[in-house]
Amino acid sequence: MTLPLILSPEVAAALADRRPVVALESTIITHGMPWPQNVETARAVEAAVRDGGAVPATIAIMGGAIRVGLDDAALDALGQAQAVRKLSRADLAHCLVTGEMGATTVAATMICAHLAGIGVFATGGIGGVHRGAETSFDISADLHELAATPVTVVAAGAKAILDLPKTLEVLETLGVPVIAYGQDDFPAFWSRSSGMRAPMRADDAATIAAAHLMRGRLGLPGGQLVANPIPAEAEVPMEIIGPAIETALAEAEAQQIAAKEVTPFLLGRIVELTGGRSLQSNTALVLNNARLGAAIAAELARQAADR
Ligand code: PSU
Ligand code: MN
């Protein structure tokens, strides 16, 4: 049986020529942002990857296949569909078999990117250890995927809806390199700093690409998490985001939101509670990550060709 993997002509050509490609996820489109900003952002992110000299490869499950690189119609369908499944590692095979439409999380996007031969993936924020995980056990499968699948993920750190110290501890336990870009601190999505130092720092894309290739040479499984701080002008002040987070968390608890629903519920409520303010920042940081992803992919292509 062949792999149900369909590359767009543009992505297939770029990979065949060993030109830079950046994978992009689809859960941010279906469960992370409201329509129509989700599709507008997705298109702007693809444009930012192109501006950086790489080919964007947005990934989703459609018609029983992993689609790598979506055309306009597919992106619109995904952005407007009501019942799209949110897919992590556990859900991928089942969704391919049922033929439902599915959006890939960070974990599932890493798996699909690797199957396609793509080494770099840019997104907004990763899943992590939720607050109260000591009783709920809610730890995103994204963390385990970073330990298992050799893709470098560019994100703006993790959201303050999570327990950031515990998230960093789990990443350390799993042996995932966490590399802050251009600063010492681990960024916290809407803020440039979480108040915690990141374990590692890199000031250029070349170092990140070289470390990615070195991990491969060492035979280490797993990827790298590149934590790219939000541009200063797009930060959301703590006095706006802090109360919104607290309210959203309290509502989630009162309504007994659990499992896969937790992250989409919190993201949706925070957009509403900040009157859309958080959404503007979210867009700015994803674009920023797309640019860095393109630079890393370009370096990866250049360095791999040199060897
Ligand atoms: N965090 C964000 N924005 C997102 C997500 C997380 O700031 O869109 C999405 C990503 O797709 C991520 C997923 O992989 O939520 C994590 O979900 P969970 O916590 O259920 O593992
Ligand atoms: Mn979870």
Short mmCIF file of C-alpha atoms and ligand atoms in Angstrom, two decimals:
data_model
loop_
_atom_site.label_atom_id
_atom_site.label_comp_id
_atom_site.label_asym_id
_atom_site.label_seq_id
_atom_site.Cartn_x
_atom_site.Cartn_y
_atom_site.Cartn_z
CA MET A 1 0.00 0.00 0.00
CA THR A 2 1.29 3.45 -0.83
CA LEU A 3 1.50 6.32 1.59
CA PRO A 4 -1.56 8.60 1.31
CA LEU A 5 0.62 11.67 0.80
CA ILE A 6 -0.18 14.30 -1.83
CA LEU A 7 2.32 17.09 -2.41
CA SER A 8 1.21 20.18 -4.31
CA PRO A 9 3.10 20.57 -7.60
CA GLU A 10 4.97 23.59 -6.19
CA VAL A 11 6.06 21.75 -3.02
CA ALA A 12 6.99 18.61 -4.95
CA ALA A 13 9.17 20.62 -7.35
CA ALA A 14 10.91 22.48 -4.53
CA LEU A 15 11.67 19.28 -2.62
CA ALA A 16 12.92 17.52 -5.75
CA ASP A 17 15.31 20.43 -6.41
CA ARG A 18 16.30 20.59 -2.70
CA ARG A 19 15.08 24.15 -2.46
CA PRO A 20 13.92 25.53 0.94
CA VAL A 21 10.41 24.56 2.10
CA VAL A 22 8.63 25.56 5.32
CA ALA A 23 5.77 23.44 6.69
CA LEU A 24 2.75 25.24 8.22
CA GLU A 25 0.04 23.75 10.43
CA SER A 26 -3.73 23.88 9.96
CA THR A 27 -5.12 23.65 13.51
CA ILE A 28 -4.20 27.29 13.96
CA ILE A 29 -6.59 27.94 11.02
CA THR A 30 -9.50 25.77 12.18
CA HIS A 31 -9.22 25.88 15.97
CA GLY A 32 -6.86 28.76 16.72
CA MET A 33 -8.40 31.76 14.95
CA PRO A 34 -11.91 32.78 13.82
CA TRP A 35 -12.96 33.06 10.17
CA PRO A 36 -12.12 35.12 8.11
CA GLN A 37 -8.95 36.23 9.94
CA ASN A 38 -7.80 32.60 9.97
CA VAL A 39 -7.66 32.34 6.17
CA GLU A 40 -6.31 35.88 5.74
CA THR A 41 -3.54 35.08 8.21
CA ALA A 42 -2.81 31.74 6.56
CA ARG A 43 -2.36 33.49 3.18
CA ALA A 44 -0.21 36.25 4.71
CA VAL A 45 1.96 33.60 6.41
CA GLU A 46 2.44 31.79 3.10
CA ALA A 47 3.42 35.12 1.50
CA ALA A 48 5.94 35.79 4.31
CA VAL A 49 7.54 32.38 3.69
CA ARG A 50 7.78 33.21 -0.03
CA ASP A 51 9.29 36.63 0.71
CA GLY A 52 11.93 34.78 2.72
CA GLY A 53 12.84 32.71 -0.34
CA ALA A 54 11.14 29.45 0.65
CA VAL A 55 8.06 27.55 -0.51
CA PRO A 56 5.19 27.31 2.02
CA ALA A 57 3.63 23.89 2.62
CA THR A 58 0.41 24.14 4.64
CA ILE A 59 -0.60 20.67 5.80
CA ALA A 60 -4.09 19.21 6.36
CA ILE A 61 -5.95 15.92 5.94
CA MET A 62 -8.52 15.94 3.14
CA GLY A 63 -10.22 13.13 1.25
CA GLY A 64 -8.25 10.42 2.99
CA ALA A 65 -4.85 11.90 2.17
CA ILE A 66 -2.20 14.04 3.79
CA ARG A 67 -2.16 17.18 1.66
CA VAL A 68 1.14 19.07 1.77
CA GLY A 69 0.69 22.47 0.14
CA LEU A 70 -2.91 23.68 -0.18
CA ASP A 71 -4.39 25.63 -3.09
CA ASP A 72 -6.76 28.57 -2.55
CA ALA A 73 -9.91 26.44 -2.70
CA ALA A 74 -8.60 23.94 -0.14
CA LEU A 75 -7.54 26.72 2.23
CA ASP A 76 -10.98 28.37 1.97
CA ALA A 77 -12.78 25.07 2.54
CA LEU A 78 -10.68 24.37 5.60
CA GLY A 79 -11.09 27.87 7.02
CA GLN A 80 -14.88 27.84 6.73
CA ALA A 81 -15.73 24.20 7.49
CA GLN A 82 -17.67 23.62 10.68
CA ALA A 83 -16.67 20.09 11.64
CA VAL A 84 -12.95 19.77 11.10
CA ARG A 85 -11.19 17.30 13.38
CA LYS A 86 -8.25 18.45 15.44
CA LEU A 87 -5.54 15.86 14.83
CA SER A 88 -2.60 14.98 16.97
CA ARG A 89 -0.37 11.88 16.63
CA ALA A 90 -3.12 9.62 18.01
CA ASP A 91 -5.79 10.76 15.54
CA LEU A 92 -3.93 10.86 12.25
CA ALA A 93 -4.38 7.30 10.96
CA HIS A 94 -8.03 7.06 12.01
CA CYS A 95 -8.89 10.32 10.23
CA LEU A 96 -7.12 9.21 7.05
CA VAL A 97 -9.17 6.00 7.07
CA THR A 98 -12.56 7.65 7.69
CA GLY A 99 -11.94 10.32 5.04
CA GLU A 100 -12.97 13.19 7.30
CA MET A 101 -11.41 16.62 7.03
CA GLY A 102 -8.71 17.08 9.65
CA ALA A 103 -6.47 19.90 10.81
CA THR A 104 -3.00 19.05 11.98
CA THR A 105 -1.65 20.26 15.33
CA VAL A 106 2.04 20.88 15.89
CA ALA A 107 2.53 17.16 16.64
CA ALA A 108 0.67 15.91 13.55
CA THR A 109 2.23 18.58 11.30
CA MET A 110 5.71 17.47 12.40
CA ILE A 111 4.88 13.86 11.49
CA CYS A 112 3.51 14.83 8.06
CA ALA A 113 6.33 17.29 7.33
CA HIS A 114 8.90 14.59 8.09
CA LEU A 115 7.09 12.09 5.84
CA ALA A 116 7.25 14.67 3.05
CA GLY A 117 10.94 15.36 3.66
CA ILE A 118 10.51 18.87 5.14
CA GLY A 119 12.81 19.80 8.04
CA VAL A 120 11.44 23.18 9.16
CA PHE A 121 7.99 24.15 10.40
CA ALA A 122 6.74 27.57 11.52
CA THR A 123 3.70 28.19 13.72
CA GLY A 124 2.40 30.46 16.49
CA GLY A 125 2.58 28.65 19.79
CA ILE A 126 3.10 25.03 20.78
CA GLY A 127 0.98 23.03 23.18
CA GLY A 128 2.54 22.37 26.57
CA VAL A 129 1.90 21.47 30.17
CA HIS A 130 -1.41 22.97 31.27
CA ARG A 131 -1.83 24.71 34.58
CA GLY A 132 -3.15 22.16 37.07
CA ALA A 133 -1.52 19.29 35.15
CA GLU A 134 -0.57 17.74 38.49
CA THR A 135 -4.23 16.71 38.79
CA SER A 136 -5.53 16.84 35.17
CA PHE A 137 -2.43 15.18 33.58
CA ASP A 138 -3.03 17.53 30.61
CA ILE A 139 0.30 17.63 28.79
CA SER A 140 0.24 18.28 25.05
CA ALA A 141 1.45 15.50 22.77
CA ASP A 142 3.40 18.28 20.99
CA LEU A 143 6.13 17.95 23.63
CA HIS A 144 6.59 14.23 22.99
CA GLU A 145 6.57 14.80 19.25
CA LEU A 146 9.42 17.28 19.59
CA ALA A 147 11.34 14.46 21.26
CA ALA A 148 10.51 11.95 18.52
CA THR A 149 10.42 13.59 15.10
CA PRO A 150 13.35 15.45 13.50
CA VAL A 151 11.71 18.74 12.53
CA THR A 152 12.83 22.19 13.72
CA VAL A 153 9.75 24.06 14.96
CA VAL A 154 9.70 27.86 15.10
CA ALA A 155 7.16 29.21 17.63
CA ALA A 156 6.81 32.32 19.80
CA GLY A 157 7.33 30.22 22.92
CA ALA A 158 4.22 28.98 24.68
CA LYS A 159 1.12 30.81 25.84
CA ALA A 160 0.69 31.93 29.42
CA ILE A 161 -2.49 29.81 29.51
CA LEU A 162 0.05 27.04 30.15
CA ASP A 163 2.35 26.36 33.06
CA LEU A 164 5.58 27.61 31.47
CA PRO A 165 8.07 26.39 34.11
CA LYS A 166 6.58 22.87 33.91
CA THR A 167 6.57 23.03 30.10
CA LEU A 168 10.30 23.82 30.09
CA GLU A 169 10.97 21.05 32.64
CA VAL A 170 9.20 18.46 30.49
CA LEU A 171 11.07 19.60 27.37
CA GLU A 172 14.33 19.23 29.27
CA THR A 173 13.37 15.75 30.50
CA LEU A 174 12.49 14.72 26.95
CA GLY A 175 15.81 15.99 25.62
CA VAL A 176 14.32 18.66 23.37
CA PRO A 177 16.63 21.58 22.60
CA VAL A 178 14.86 24.85 23.40
CA ILE A 179 16.65 27.69 21.64
CA ALA A 180 15.66 31.32 22.17
CA TYR A 181 16.28 33.42 19.09
CA GLY A 182 18.26 36.62 19.59
CA GLN A 183 17.79 36.87 23.35
CA ASP A 184 18.42 34.93 26.56
CA ASP A 185 14.85 34.68 27.82
CA PHE A 186 12.22 32.15 26.82
CA PRO A 187 9.43 34.19 25.18
CA ALA A 188 5.80 33.84 26.31
CA PHE A 189 3.81 34.24 23.09
CA TRP A 190 2.16 37.65 23.63
CA SER A 191 5.19 38.86 25.62
CA ARG A 192 8.83 38.89 24.57
CA SER A 193 9.85 37.45 27.91
CA SER A 194 8.41 34.81 30.22
CA GLY A 195 10.80 35.90 32.97
CA MET A 196 12.63 32.59 32.55
CA ARG A 197 15.87 31.99 30.72
CA ALA A 198 15.79 29.63 27.78
CA PRO A 199 18.25 26.74 28.00
CA MET A 200 19.99 27.84 24.76
CA ARG A 201 20.30 30.88 22.56
CA ALA A 202 21.03 31.40 18.86
CA ASP A 203 21.49 34.72 17.10
CA ASP A 204 21.30 33.54 13.50
CA ALA A 205 19.51 31.05 11.30
CA ALA A 206 22.79 29.42 10.25
CA THR A 207 23.50 28.15 13.77
CA ILE A 208 19.99 26.71 14.11
CA ALA A 209 20.28 24.94 10.74
CA ALA A 210 23.75 23.62 11.61
CA ALA A 211 22.47 22.25 14.93
CA HIS A 212 19.57 20.56 13.12
CA LEU A 213 22.01 18.83 10.75
CA MET A 214 24.37 17.96 13.61
CA ARG A 215 21.55 16.23 15.49
CA GLY A 216 20.93 14.12 12.41
CA ARG A 217 24.61 13.19 12.21
CA LEU A 218 24.57 12.20 15.88
CA GLY A 219 21.59 9.96 15.18
CA LEU A 220 19.45 11.77 17.73
CA PRO A 221 15.72 11.43 17.20
CA GLY A 222 13.50 14.46 17.69
CA GLY A 223 13.57 18.07 16.65
CA GLN A 224 14.39 21.48 18.03
CA LEU A 225 12.11 24.15 19.44
CA VAL A 226 13.13 27.63 18.30
CA ALA A 227 11.47 30.22 20.51
CA ASN A 228 11.22 33.46 18.54
CA PRO A 229 10.04 36.50 20.55
CA ILE A 230 7.06 38.50 19.26
CA PRO A 231 8.05 41.87 17.69
CA ALA A 232 8.07 44.52 20.44
CA GLU A 233 5.40 46.67 18.76
CA ALA A 234 2.96 43.72 18.71
CA GLU A 235 3.24 42.71 22.39
CA VAL A 236 0.03 42.64 24.44
CA PRO A 237 0.51 44.32 27.83
CA MET A 238 0.13 42.02 30.85
CA GLU A 239 -2.72 44.13 32.28
CA ILE A 240 -4.79 43.25 29.20
CA ILE A 241 -3.80 39.63 28.64
CA GLY A 242 -3.48 38.58 32.31
CA PRO A 243 -7.14 39.05 33.33
CA ALA A 244 -8.34 37.53 30.03
CA ILE A 245 -6.28 34.40 30.71
CA GLU A 246 -7.57 34.12 34.28
CA THR A 247 -11.20 34.52 33.17
CA ALA A 248 -10.84 31.99 30.34
CA LEU A 249 -9.19 29.44 32.67
CA ALA A 250 -11.94 29.87 35.29
CA GLU A 251 -14.64 29.40 32.64
CA ALA A 252 -12.94 26.27 31.29
CA GLU A 253 -12.92 24.80 34.78
CA ALA A 254 -16.54 25.75 35.52
CA GLN A 255 -17.67 24.22 32.22
CA GLN A 256 -15.50 21.13 32.73
CA ILE A 257 -13.76 21.56 29.39
CA ALA A 258 -11.29 18.69 28.97
CA ALA A 259 -8.86 16.92 26.62
CA LYS A 260 -8.63 18.30 23.05
CA GLU A 261 -11.21 20.99 23.72
CA VAL A 262 -9.12 22.83 26.31
CA THR A 263 -6.70 24.70 24.05
CA PRO A 264 -9.27 25.78 21.39
CA PHE A 265 -11.68 26.89 24.13
CA LEU A 266 -9.06 29.05 25.85
CA LEU A 267 -7.75 30.53 22.58
CA GLY A 268 -11.28 31.44 21.44
CA ARG A 269 -12.29 33.01 24.74
CA ILE A 270 -9.11 35.08 25.00
CA VAL A 271 -9.74 36.58 21.54
CA GLU A 272 -13.28 37.51 22.66
CA LEU A 273 -12.21 38.80 26.08
CA THR A 274 -9.51 41.06 24.60
CA GLY A 275 -11.87 42.38 21.92
CA GLY A 276 -9.66 40.98 19.17
CA ARG A 277 -6.47 42.56 20.54
CA SER A 278 -4.83 39.17 21.11
CA LEU A 279 -5.65 38.15 17.54
CA GLN A 280 -3.67 41.03 15.99
CA SER A 281 -0.64 40.04 18.04
CA ASN A 282 -1.12 36.40 17.15
CA THR A 283 -1.02 37.32 13.46
CA ALA A 284 2.10 39.47 13.89
CA LEU A 285 4.02 36.74 15.70
CA VAL A 286 3.11 34.00 13.22
CA LEU A 287 4.37 36.21 10.37
CA ASN A 288 7.56 36.81 12.31
CA ASN A 289 7.98 33.06 12.80
CA ALA A 290 7.32 32.40 9.11
CA ARG A 291 10.17 34.76 8.18
CA LEU A 292 12.58 33.05 10.56
CA GLY A 293 11.39 29.62 9.38
CA ALA A 294 12.18 30.63 5.80
CA ALA A 295 15.66 31.81 6.80
CA ILE A 296 16.37 28.52 8.62
CA ALA A 297 15.05 26.48 5.68
CA ALA A 298 17.28 28.47 3.30
CA GLU A 299 20.32 27.79 5.51
CA LEU A 300 19.39 24.12 5.81
CA ALA A 301 19.24 23.80 2.03
CA ARG A 302 22.55 25.65 1.61
CA GLN A 303 24.43 23.71 4.32
CA ALA A 304 23.06 20.33 3.24
CA ALA A 305 24.26 21.04 -0.32
CA ASP A 306 27.75 21.96 0.97
CA ARG A 307 28.31 18.63 2.67
N1 PSU B 1 -1.19 27.25 20.97
C1 PSU B 1 -1.40 28.40 20.34
N2 PSU B 1 -2.10 28.41 19.19
C2 PSU B 1 -2.56 27.24 18.62
C3 PSU B 1 -2.31 26.01 19.29
C4 PSU B 1 -1.61 26.07 20.46
O1 PSU B 1 -0.98 29.44 20.82
O2 PSU B 1 -3.21 27.28 17.55
C5 PSU B 1 -2.76 24.72 18.66
C6 PSU B 1 -1.59 24.05 17.92
O3 PSU B 1 -2.08 23.36 16.80
C7 PSU B 1 -1.07 23.07 18.95
C8 PSU B 1 -2.35 22.62 19.60
O4 PSU B 1 -0.33 22.00 18.41
O5 PSU B 1 -3.14 23.80 19.69
C9 PSU B 1 -2.13 22.00 20.96
O6 PSU B 1 -3.29 21.41 21.42
P1 PSU B 1 -3.27 20.50 22.75
O7 PSU B 1 -2.96 21.46 23.86
O8 PSU B 1 -4.65 19.92 22.83
O9 PSU B 1 -2.20 19.48 22.54
MN MN B 2 -4.23 18.47 26.13
#
